[in-house]
JSON list of C-alpha atoms in Angstrom, two decimals:
[
{"chain": "A", "resi": 9, "resn": "MET", "atom": "CA", "xyz": [-89.10, 17.24, -47.91]},
{"chain": "A", "resi": 10, "resn": "ILE", "atom": "CA", "xyz": [-86.39, 19.44, -48.27]},
{"chain": "A", "resi": 11, "resn": "GLY", "atom": "CA", "xyz": [-84.16, 16.72, -46.09]},
{"chain": "A", "resi": 12, "resn": "LEU", "atom": "CA", "xyz": [-85.65, 13.42, -48.48]},
{"chain": "A", "resi": 13, "resn": "GLN", "atom": "CA", "xyz": [-84.69, 15.18, -51.32]},
{"chain": "A", "resi": 14, "resn": "LEU", "atom": "CA", "xyz": [-80.79, 15.47, -50.24]},
{"chain": "A", "resi": 15, "resn": "PHE", "atom": "CA", "xyz": [-81.46, 12.15, -48.81]},
{"chain": "A", "resi": 16, "resn": "ALA", "atom": "CA", "xyz": [-82.52, 10.34, -52.15]},
{"chain": "A", "resi": 17, "resn": "ILE", "atom": "CA", "xyz": [-79.08, 11.88, -53.50]},
{"chain": "A", "resi": 18, "resn": "LEU", "atom": "CA", "xyz": [-77.55, 10.71, -51.07]},
{"chain": "A", "resi": 19, "resn": "ILE", "atom": "CA", "xyz": [-78.20, 7.26, -51.65]},
{"chain": "A", "resi": 20, "resn": "LEU", "atom": "CA", "xyz": [-78.25, 6.65, -54.86]},
{"chain": "A", "resi": 21, "resn": "ASP", "atom": "CA", "xyz": [-74.45, 6.09, -56.20]},
{"chain": "A", "resi": 22, "resn": "PRO", "atom": "CA", "xyz": [-73.55, 7.31, -59.74]},
{"chain": "A", "resi": 23, "resn": "THR", "atom": "CA", "xyz": [-71.56, 3.15, -60.38]},
{"chain": "A", "resi": 24, "resn": "ASP", "atom": "CA", "xyz": [-75.01, 2.01, -60.12]},
{"chain": "A", "resi": 25, "resn": "TYR", "atom": "CA", "xyz": [-76.13, 2.97, -63.62]},
{"chain": "A", "resi": 26, "resn": "PRO", "atom": "CA", "xyz": [-74.79, 2.59, -66.77]},
{"chain": "A", "resi": 27, "resn": "SER", "atom": "CA", "xyz": [-74.00, 6.51, -67.87]},
{"chain": "A", "resi": 28, "resn": "SER", "atom": "CA", "xyz": [-73.62, 9.78, -66.15]},
{"chain": "A", "resi": 29, "resn": "THR", "atom": "CA", "xyz": [-75.95, 10.75, -67.59]},
{"chain": "A", "resi": 30, "resn": "ALA", "atom": "CA", "xyz": [-78.58, 8.38, -66.49]},
{"chain": "A", "resi": 31, "resn": "TYR", "atom": "CA", "xyz": [-77.61, 9.33, -62.70]},
{"chain": "A", "resi": 32, "resn": "ILE", "atom": "CA", "xyz": [-78.70, 12.87, -63.62]},
{"chain": "A", "resi": 33, "resn": "TRP", "atom": "CA", "xyz": [-81.98, 11.84, -65.07]},
{"chain": "A", "resi": 34, "resn": "VAL", "atom": "CA", "xyz": [-83.13, 10.14, -61.87]},
{"chain": "A", "resi": 35, "resn": "VAL", "atom": "CA", "xyz": [-81.09, 12.69, -59.62]},
{"chain": "A", "resi": 36, "resn": "ARG", "atom": "CA", "xyz": [-83.59, 16.13, -62.13]},
{"chain": "A", "resi": 37, "resn": "ILE", "atom": "CA", "xyz": [-86.50, 13.34, -61.88]},
{"chain": "A", "resi": 38, "resn": "LEU", "atom": "CA", "xyz": [-86.59, 12.27, -58.11]},
{"chain": "A", "resi": 39, "resn": "SER", "atom": "CA", "xyz": [-85.57, 16.47, -58.12]},
{"chain": "A", "resi": 40, "resn": "VAL", "atom": "CA", "xyz": [-89.33, 17.68, -60.01]},
{"chain": "A", "resi": 41, "resn": "GLY", "atom": "CA", "xyz": [-90.89, 14.56, -57.24]},
{"chain": "A", "resi": 42, "resn": "PHE", "atom": "CA", "xyz": [-90.05, 16.04, -53.86]},
{"chain": "A", "resi": 43, "resn": "PHE", "atom": "CA", "xyz": [-90.67, 19.68, -55.71]},
{"chain": "A", "resi": 44, "resn": "GLY", "atom": "CA", "xyz": [-93.63, 19.11, -56.92]},
{"chain": "A", "resi": 45, "resn": "ALA", "atom": "CA", "xyz": [-95.03, 17.13, -53.59]},
{"chain": "A", "resi": 46, "resn": "LEU", "atom": "CA", "xyz": [-93.96, 20.46, -51.79]},
{"chain": "A", "resi": 47, "resn": "VAL", "atom": "CA", "xyz": [-96.08, 22.90, -54.11]},
{"chain": "A", "resi": 48, "resn": "GLY", "atom": "CA", "xyz": [-99.05, 20.42, -53.51]},
{"chain": "A", "resi": 49, "resn": "ALA", "atom": "CA", "xyz": [-98.50, 20.10, -49.94]},
{"chain": "A", "resi": 50, "resn": "LEU", "atom": "CA", "xyz": [-98.58, 23.14, -49.57]},
{"chain": "A", "resi": 51, "resn": "VAL", "atom": "CA", "xyz": [-101.59, 24.97, -51.56]},
{"chain": "A", "resi": 52, "resn": "GLY", "atom": "CA", "xyz": [-103.23, 22.07, -49.66]},
{"chain": "A", "resi": 53, "resn": "LEU", "atom": "CA", "xyz": [-102.51, 23.71, -46.65]},
{"chain": "A", "resi": 54, "resn": "TYR", "atom": "CA", "xyz": [-103.52, 26.82, -47.91]},
{"chain": "A", "resi": 55, "resn": "PHE", "atom": "CA", "xyz": [-107.32, 25.41, -48.95]},
{"chain": "A", "resi": 56, "resn": "ASP", "atom": "CA", "xyz": [-107.28, 23.80, -45.08]},
{"chain": "A", "resi": 57, "resn": "ILE", "atom": "CA", "xyz": [-106.58, 27.27, -43.80]},
{"chain": "A", "resi": 58, "resn": "ILE", "atom": "CA", "xyz": [-109.52, 29.04, -45.85]},
{"chain": "A", "resi": 59, "resn": "TYR", "atom": "CA", "xyz": [-111.31, 26.42, -45.01]},
{"chain": "A", "resi": 60, "resn": "VAL", "atom": "CA", "xyz": [-110.47, 26.64, -41.07]},
{"chain": "A", "resi": 61, "resn": "ALA", "atom": "CA", "xyz": [-110.82, 30.28, -41.03]},
{"chain": "A", "resi": 62, "resn": "GLU", "atom": "CA", "xyz": [-114.66, 30.01, -42.59]},
{"chain": "A", "resi": 63, "resn": "SER", "atom": "CA", "xyz": [-115.93, 27.18, -40.49]},
{"chain": "A", "resi": 64, "resn": "SER", "atom": "CA", "xyz": [-114.44, 27.30, -36.88]},
{"chain": "A", "resi": 65, "resn": "GLU", "atom": "CA", "xyz": [-113.47, 30.87, -35.28]},
{"chain": "A", "resi": 66, "resn": "TRP", "atom": "CA", "xyz": [-109.45, 29.68, -34.62]},
{"chain": "A", "resi": 67, "resn": "THR", "atom": "CA", "xyz": [-108.11, 31.70, -37.91]},
{"chain": "A", "resi": 68, "resn": "PRO", "atom": "CA", "xyz": [-104.66, 29.63, -38.47]},
{"chain": "A", "resi": 69, "resn": "SER", "atom": "CA", "xyz": [-101.41, 31.83, -39.70]},
{"chain": "A", "resi": 70, "resn": "MET", "atom": "CA", "xyz": [-99.28, 30.58, -42.61]},
{"chain": "A", "resi": 71, "resn": "TRP", "atom": "CA", "xyz": [-96.74, 30.37, -40.68]},
{"chain": "A", "resi": 72, "resn": "TYR", "atom": "CA", "xyz": [-97.65, 26.40, -40.07]},
{"chain": "A", "resi": 73, "resn": "SER", "atom": "CA", "xyz": [-96.16, 26.40, -43.79]},
{"chain": "A", "resi": 74, "resn": "LEU", "atom": "CA", "xyz": [-92.87, 26.38, -41.83]},
{"chain": "A", "resi": 75, "resn": "MET", "atom": "CA", "xyz": [-93.82, 22.42, -40.50]},
{"chain": "A", "resi": 76, "resn": "PHE", "atom": "CA", "xyz": [-93.07, 21.62, -44.67]},
{"chain": "A", "resi": 77, "resn": "PHE", "atom": "CA", "xyz": [-89.37, 23.87, -44.45]},
{"chain": "A", "resi": 78, "resn": "ALA", "atom": "CA", "xyz": [-88.18, 22.40, -40.45]},
{"chain": "A", "resi": 79, "resn": "PRO", "atom": "CA", "xyz": [-86.67, 19.16, -40.89]},
{"chain": "A", "resi": 80, "resn": "GLY", "atom": "CA", "xyz": [-86.78, 18.81, -36.96]},
{"chain": "A", "resi": 81, "resn": "ILE", "atom": "CA", "xyz": [-89.39, 21.10, -35.77]},
{"chain": "A", "resi": 82, "resn": "GLY", "atom": "CA", "xyz": [-91.74, 20.36, -38.79]},
{"chain": "A", "resi": 83, "resn": "VAL", "atom": "CA", "xyz": [-93.30, 17.19, -37.42]},
{"chain": "A", "resi": 84, "resn": "ILE", "atom": "CA", "xyz": [-94.10, 18.80, -33.58]},
{"chain": "A", "resi": 85, "resn": "ILE", "atom": "CA", "xyz": [-95.59, 21.92, -36.12]},
{"chain": "A", "resi": 86, "resn": "GLY", "atom": "CA", "xyz": [-97.48, 19.36, -37.57]},
{"chain": "A", "resi": 87, "resn": "LEU", "atom": "CA", "xyz": [-99.00, 18.13, -34.83]},
{"chain": "A", "resi": 88, "resn": "HIS", "atom": "CA", "xyz": [-99.51, 21.65, -33.20]},
{"chain": "A", "resi": 89, "resn": "TYR", "atom": "CA", "xyz": [-101.40, 21.91, -36.13]},
{"chain": "A", "resi": 90, "resn": "LEU", "atom": "CA", "xyz": [-102.78, 19.57, -36.49]},
{"chain": "A", "resi": 91, "resn": "SER", "atom": "CA", "xyz": [-104.50, 19.14, -33.13]},
{"chain": "A", "resi": 92, "resn": "LYS", "atom": "CA", "xyz": [-105.84, 23.22, -33.35]},
{"chain": "A", "resi": 93, "resn": "ARG", "atom": "CA", "xyz": [-107.59, 22.03, -35.99]},
{"chain": "A", "resi": 94, "resn": "SER", "atom": "CA", "xyz": [-109.02, 18.64, -34.42]},
{"chain": "A", "resi": 95, "resn": "ARG", "atom": "CA", "xyz": [-110.45, 21.11, -31.54]},
{"chain": "A", "resi": 96, "resn": "TYR", "atom": "CA", "xyz": [-111.70, 23.67, -33.44]},
{"chain": "A", "resi": 97, "resn": "VAL", "atom": "CA", "xyz": [-113.48, 21.72, -37.12]},
{"chain": "A", "resi": 98, "resn": "GLY", "atom": "CA", "xyz": [-112.82, 18.37, -36.50]},
{"chain": "A", "resi": 99, "resn": "LEU", "atom": "CA", "xyz": [-110.08, 16.34, -38.47]},
{"chain": "A", "resi": 100, "resn": "PHE", "atom": "CA", "xyz": [-111.84, 14.90, -41.67]}
]
């Protein structure tokens, strides 16, 4: 998520906007949107971990939340979580 936010800010060209204030507001809106998505993903993962722990014998740890903060290895962590989750309770 942080990588996406930085990418979005880098591709925005300040000269495309009529004023620097408009550019700043676009960057702020994108930042709040990415931060909100990150918080939503963490809350969703938390409740999913509770669901998996209650309905199976596997208790995942919150270390899986690193998938949202580690740009390269996050995909591997996420796939590992989904594969273990599908073995114990299914994907849906």
